[in-house]
Amino acid sequence: RLQTGTRASLAGVVRSSVTTQPVPNIEVRIRLSGDADWKTSTTDESGRYGFTNLVPGRYFIRLSGPDYYAEFEDVILPGGRETKLSLFKRAILEGRVIDDLGQPVSGIEVCALRYAAMRQDRPILPAEYAITDSNGVFRMPRTPARPSMTLVPGQFLLAVVPTGCLLAETGRPHKALPLEGIVPTFFPNVTSFRDATVITVSGDGHQKGFEIPLRPGSGTRVAGR
């Protein structure tokens, strides 16, 4: 049996990634790896949350609030001390990928592309990615707590590209396989980025309903160095 001194605790502040102000009334949920139960702490007016008397180990973290839901990477909590962790409420884009029969498609990499200054003579560059779950649902960014991986305010296109988003990430848990038999498809259902719908991210809210149907077809891949 664990002694009191070997217990862990977790505390911090949830802030808006846009204004950096504390965010009250956000549920911070944590779950010990291998345990089915979630523990919940709701942020106060100063955005503070806290957990005590925890079993040391690896924990998964979620944020939820009115029309908001985000998942985080795991965090290791050592025993015998309090871990400080600042969390950020960031913009979330959520949608679904379906096939030509309207059925959800899992394991598909969806790209968020930044369309610089909305000028058609400028390139679009990958900014984030997400992989669809068993229901064809994607949610990005995948790790809102990390400042290096987020959708900063700006304008984006959502797309499914057969070769993937080509975004390198250290420690990436898995990568969707390259697709065959489809052509690049941009939200809502077009094959050219010039015809795609532009999505504006201006705050730290949760935008939903982006459905992308895969477009069957063949294409040519050009590679070089």
C-alpha positions as a Markdown table, in Angstrom:
| # | Residue | x | y | z |
|---|---|---|---|---|
| 1 | Arg | 0.0 | 0.0 | 0.0 |
| 2 | Leu | 1.2 | 3.5 | -0.9 |
| 3 | Gln | 2.3 | 5.7 | 1.9 |
| 4 | Thr | 1.0 | 9.3 | 2.1 |
| 5 | Gly | 4.4 | 10.7 | 1.2 |
| 6 | Thr | 4.5 | 8.8 | -2.0 |
| 7 | Arg | 1.3 | 10.3 | -3.3 |
| 8 | Ala | 1.3 | 12.8 | -6.2 |
| 9 | Ser | -0.6 | 16.0 | -6.9 |
| 10 | Leu | -1.3 | 18.2 | -9.9 |
| 11 | Ala | -2.2 | 21.9 | -10.0 |
| 12 | Gly | -2.1 | 24.8 | -12.5 |
| 13 | Val | -4.0 | 27.4 | -14.4 |
| 14 | Val | -6.1 | 27.1 | -17.6 |
| 15 | Arg | -5.6 | 30.2 | -19.8 |
| 16 | Ser | -6.9 | 31.3 | -23.2 |
| 17 | Ser | -4.3 | 30.8 | -25.9 |
| 18 | Val | -5.4 | 34.0 | -27.5 |
| 19 | Thr | -5.9 | 36.4 | -24.6 |
| 20 | Thr | -3.7 | 34.6 | -22.1 |
| 21 | Gln | -6.4 | 35.4 | -19.5 |
| 22 | Pro | -7.5 | 32.7 | -17.0 |
| 23 | Val | -10.6 | 30.7 | -18.1 |
| 24 | Pro | -13.1 | 29.8 | -15.4 |
| 25 | Asn | -15.7 | 27.0 | -15.3 |
| 26 | Ile | -13.6 | 24.6 | -17.4 |
| 27 | Glu | -13.6 | 20.9 | -16.4 |
| 28 | Val | -10.1 | 19.5 | -16.2 |
| 29 | Arg | -10.3 | 15.7 | -16.2 |
| 30 | Ile | -7.5 | 13.3 | -15.6 |
| 31 | Arg | -7.3 | 9.5 | -15.7 |
| 32 | Leu | -4.5 | 7.2 | -14.6 |
| 33 | Ser | -3.3 | 5.0 | -17.5 |
| 34 | Gly | -5.0 | 1.6 | -17.1 |
| 35 | Asp | -7.8 | 3.0 | -15.0 |
| 36 | Ala | -11.3 | 3.6 | -16.4 |
| 37 | Asp | -12.3 | 6.3 | -13.9 |
| 38 | Trp | -11.8 | 10.1 | -14.5 |
| 39 | Lys | -11.1 | 12.6 | -11.8 |
| 40 | Thr | -12.5 | 16.1 | -12.3 |
| 41 | Ser | -11.5 | 19.6 | -11.1 |
| 42 | Thr | -13.4 | 22.7 | -12.3 |
| 43 | Thr | -11.4 | 25.9 | -12.7 |
| 44 | Asp | -12.3 | 28.8 | -10.4 |
| 45 | Glu | -12.6 | 32.5 | -11.3 |
| 46 | Ser | -8.8 | 32.6 | -11.5 |
| 47 | Gly | -8.6 | 29.6 | -13.8 |
| 48 | Arg | -7.0 | 27.5 | -11.2 |
| 49 | Tyr | -7.5 | 23.7 | -10.9 |
| 50 | Gly | -6.0 | 21.1 | -8.6 |
| 51 | Phe | -5.8 | 17.4 | -7.8 |
| 52 | Thr | -4.4 | 15.8 | -4.7 |
| 53 | Asn | -3.8 | 12.3 | -3.2 |
| 54 | Leu | -3.1 | 10.8 | -6.7 |
| 55 | Val | -1.4 | 7.5 | -7.4 |
| 56 | Pro | 2.0 | 8.4 | -9.1 |
| 57 | Gly | 2.1 | 7.4 | -12.8 |
| 58 | Arg | 1.0 | 8.4 | -16.3 |
| 59 | Tyr | -2.2 | 10.4 | -16.6 |
| 60 | Phe | -4.3 | 11.4 | -19.6 |
| 61 | Ile | -5.9 | 14.9 | -19.5 |
| 62 | Arg | -9.0 | 16.4 | -21.0 |
| 63 | Leu | -10.6 | 19.8 | -21.0 |
| 64 | Ser | -14.3 | 20.3 | -21.4 |
| 65 | Gly | -16.7 | 23.2 | -21.1 |
| 66 | Pro | -19.7 | 24.7 | -22.8 |
| 67 | Asp | -19.5 | 23.4 | -26.4 |
| 68 | Tyr | -15.8 | 22.7 | -25.9 |
| 69 | Tyr | -13.8 | 19.4 | -25.7 |
| 70 | Ala | -10.1 | 18.8 | -26.0 |
| 71 | Glu | -7.8 | 15.9 | -25.4 |
| 72 | Phe | -4.2 | 16.1 | -24.2 |
| 73 | Glu | -1.1 | 14.0 | -24.3 |
| 74 | Asp | -0.3 | 12.1 | -21.2 |
| 75 | Val | 1.8 | 13.6 | -18.3 |
| 76 | Ile | 3.9 | 11.7 | -15.8 |
| 77 | Leu | 3.2 | 12.5 | -12.1 |
| 78 | Pro | 6.0 | 11.5 | -9.7 |
| 79 | Gly | 5.2 | 10.7 | -6.1 |
| 80 | Gly | 6.0 | 12.9 | -3.2 |
| 81 | Arg | 5.5 | 16.3 | -4.7 |
| 82 | Glu | 3.2 | 18.6 | -6.6 |
| 83 | Thr | 3.5 | 18.9 | -10.4 |
| 84 | Lys | 2.7 | 22.3 | -11.8 |
| 85 | Leu | 1.1 | 22.3 | -15.3 |
| 86 | Ser | -0.2 | 25.3 | -17.2 |
| 87 | Leu | -2.9 | 24.3 | -19.7 |
| 88 | Phe | -4.2 | 26.4 | -22.6 |
| 89 | Lys | -7.7 | 26.5 | -24.1 |
| 90 | Arg | -7.0 | 26.5 | -27.8 |
| 91 | Ala | -9.0 | 26.6 | -31.0 |
| 92 | Ile | -10.3 | 23.2 | -32.0 |
| 93 | Leu | -11.5 | 22.1 | -35.5 |
| 94 | Glu | -13.6 | 19.0 | -35.6 |
| 95 | Gly | -15.1 | 17.1 | -38.5 |
| 96 | Arg | -15.5 | 13.8 | -40.3 |
| 97 | Val | -14.2 | 12.0 | -43.3 |
| 98 | Ile | -16.6 | 9.8 | -45.3 |
| 99 | Asp | -16.3 | 7.6 | -48.4 |
| 100 | Asp | -18.4 | 8.0 | -51.6 |
| 101 | Leu | -21.2 | 5.9 | -50.0 |
| 102 | Gly | -21.4 | 8.2 | -47.0 |
| 103 | Gln | -19.7 | 5.8 | -44.6 |
| 104 | Pro | -17.1 | 7.0 | -42.1 |
| 105 | Val | -13.5 | 6.3 | -42.9 |
| 106 | Ser | -11.0 | 5.7 | -40.1 |
| 107 | Gly | -7.2 | 6.1 | -40.0 |
| 108 | Ile | -7.2 | 9.0 | -42.6 |
| 109 | Glu | -4.9 | 11.9 | -42.1 |
| 110 | Val | -6.6 | 15.3 | -42.4 |
| 111 | Cys | -4.4 | 18.3 | -43.0 |
| 112 | Ala | -5.0 | 21.9 | -41.9 |
| 113 | Leu | -3.3 | 24.1 | -44.5 |
| 114 | Arg | -2.4 | 27.7 | -44.0 |
| 115 | Tyr | -3.4 | 29.9 | -47.0 |
| 116 | Ala | -1.0 | 32.8 | -46.6 |
| 117 | Ala | -2.8 | 36.2 | -46.8 |
| 118 | Met | -5.5 | 34.6 | -49.1 |
| 119 | Arg | -3.5 | 35.4 | -52.2 |
| 120 | Gln | -3.8 | 32.7 | -54.9 |
| 121 | Asp | -0.3 | 33.2 | -56.1 |
| 122 | Arg | 1.1 | 32.1 | -52.7 |
| 123 | Pro | 1.6 | 28.4 | -51.6 |
| 124 | Ile | -0.5 | 26.7 | -49.1 |
| 125 | Leu | 1.5 | 25.0 | -46.3 |
| 126 | Pro | 0.6 | 22.3 | -43.8 |
| 127 | Ala | 0.2 | 23.7 | -40.3 |
| 128 | Glu | -1.5 | 20.8 | -38.4 |
| 129 | Tyr | -2.8 | 17.3 | -38.9 |
| 130 | Ala | -5.2 | 14.8 | -37.3 |
| 131 | Ile | -6.0 | 11.2 | -37.9 |
| 132 | Thr | -9.7 | 10.1 | -38.0 |
| 133 | Asp | -10.9 | 7.7 | -35.3 |
| 134 | Ser | -13.1 | 4.6 | -35.8 |
| 135 | Asn | -16.1 | 6.9 | -36.5 |
| 136 | Gly | -14.3 | 8.9 | -39.1 |
| 137 | Val | -14.0 | 11.8 | -36.7 |
| 138 | Phe | -10.9 | 14.1 | -36.6 |
| 139 | Arg | -10.1 | 16.8 | -34.0 |
| 140 | Met | -7.2 | 19.1 | -34.3 |
| 141 | Pro | -4.9 | 20.1 | -32.8 |
| 142 | Arg | -4.3 | 16.7 | -31.1 |
| 143 | Thr | -2.3 | 18.2 | -28.2 |
| 144 | Pro | -3.7 | 21.6 | -27.3 |
| 145 | Ala | -1.5 | 21.9 | -24.2 |
| 146 | Arg | 1.7 | 22.1 | -26.2 |
| 147 | Pro | 2.5 | 25.6 | -27.6 |
| 148 | Ser | 4.4 | 24.2 | -30.6 |
| 149 | Met | 1.3 | 22.3 | -32.0 |
| 150 | Thr | -1.7 | 24.5 | -32.3 |
| 151 | Leu | -4.0 | 26.4 | -34.6 |
| 152 | Val | -3.0 | 30.0 | -34.1 |
| 153 | Pro | -5.6 | 32.6 | -35.2 |
| 154 | Gly | -5.6 | 32.8 | -39.0 |
| 155 | Gln | -7.2 | 31.3 | -42.1 |
| 156 | Phe | -6.9 | 27.6 | -43.0 |
| 157 | Leu | -8.1 | 25.0 | -45.6 |
| 158 | Leu | -8.9 | 21.4 | -44.6 |
| 159 | Ala | -7.9 | 18.7 | -46.9 |
| 160 | Val | -7.3 | 15.0 | -47.3 |
| 161 | Val | -4.1 | 14.4 | -49.4 |
| 162 | Pro | -3.2 | 10.9 | -50.6 |
| 163 | Thr | 0.5 | 11.3 | -49.6 |
| 164 | Gly | -0.4 | 12.7 | -46.1 |
| 165 | Cys | 0.4 | 16.1 | -44.6 |
| 166 | Leu | 4.1 | 15.6 | -44.6 |
| 167 | Leu | 4.4 | 17.1 | -41.1 |
| 168 | Ala | 7.4 | 15.7 | -39.1 |
| 169 | Glu | 6.8 | 15.3 | -35.4 |
| 170 | Thr | 9.2 | 13.8 | -32.8 |
| 171 | Gly | 7.6 | 10.9 | -31.0 |
| 172 | Arg | 4.7 | 10.7 | -33.4 |
| 173 | Pro | 2.7 | 7.7 | -32.1 |
| 174 | His | 1.5 | 6.6 | -35.5 |
| 175 | Lys | 1.1 | 7.8 | -39.1 |
| 176 | Ala | -1.7 | 7.2 | -41.5 |
| 177 | Leu | -0.7 | 5.1 | -44.6 |
| 178 | Pro | -0.5 | 6.8 | -48.0 |
| 179 | Leu | -3.9 | 6.4 | -49.8 |
| 180 | Glu | -4.5 | 5.0 | -53.2 |
| 181 | Gly | -7.4 | 5.5 | -55.5 |
| 182 | Ile | -8.4 | 8.9 | -54.4 |
| 183 | Val | -7.5 | 12.5 | -55.4 |
| 184 | Pro | -6.7 | 15.4 | -53.0 |
| 185 | Thr | -10.0 | 16.6 | -51.6 |
| 186 | Phe | -10.6 | 20.0 | -49.9 |
| 187 | Phe | -13.4 | 20.9 | -47.7 |
| 188 | Pro | -16.3 | 20.9 | -48.5 |
| 189 | Asn | -16.0 | 18.7 | -51.6 |
| 190 | Val | -13.6 | 20.1 | -54.2 |
| 191 | Thr | -10.3 | 19.1 | -55.7 |
| 192 | Ser | -8.7 | 22.5 | -56.1 |
| 193 | Phe | -7.5 | 24.6 | -53.2 |
| 194 | Arg | -8.7 | 27.7 | -55.1 |
| 195 | Asp | -12.3 | 26.4 | -54.8 |
| 196 | Ala | -12.0 | 25.3 | -51.1 |
| 197 | Thr | -13.9 | 27.0 | -48.3 |
| 198 | Val | -11.7 | 29.1 | -46.1 |
| 199 | Ile | -12.0 | 28.4 | -42.3 |
| 200 | Thr | -11.2 | 31.3 | -40.1 |
| 201 | Val | -9.8 | 30.7 | -36.6 |
| 202 | Ser | -10.0 | 33.9 | -34.6 |
| 203 | Gly | -10.2 | 32.7 | -31.0 |
| 204 | Asp | -10.1 | 29.6 | -28.7 |
| 205 | Gly | -13.5 | 28.1 | -29.6 |
| 206 | His | -14.5 | 24.7 | -30.8 |
| 207 | Gln | -15.7 | 24.7 | -34.5 |
| 208 | Lys | -17.5 | 21.6 | -35.7 |
| 209 | Gly | -19.3 | 20.1 | -38.7 |
| 210 | Phe | -16.4 | 19.9 | -41.3 |
| 211 | Glu | -17.3 | 16.9 | -43.4 |
| 212 | Ile | -14.9 | 15.8 | -46.1 |
| 213 | Pro | -16.0 | 13.1 | -48.6 |
| 214 | Leu | -13.2 | 11.2 | -50.3 |
| 215 | Arg | -13.1 | 11.6 | -54.1 |
| 216 | Pro | -12.1 | 8.5 | -55.9 |
| 217 | Gly | -9.8 | 8.9 | -58.9 |
| 218 | Ser | -6.2 | 8.4 | -60.1 |
| 219 | Gly | -3.4 | 10.9 | -60.1 |
| 220 | Thr | 0.3 | 11.3 | -60.8 |
| 221 | Arg | 2.9 | 11.7 | -58.1 |
| 222 | Val | 6.0 | 13.7 | -58.9 |
| 223 | Ala | 9.0 | 13.4 | -56.5 |
| 224 | Gly | 12.5 | 14.8 | -56.5 |
| 225 | Arg | 15.2 | 16.5 | -54.5 |
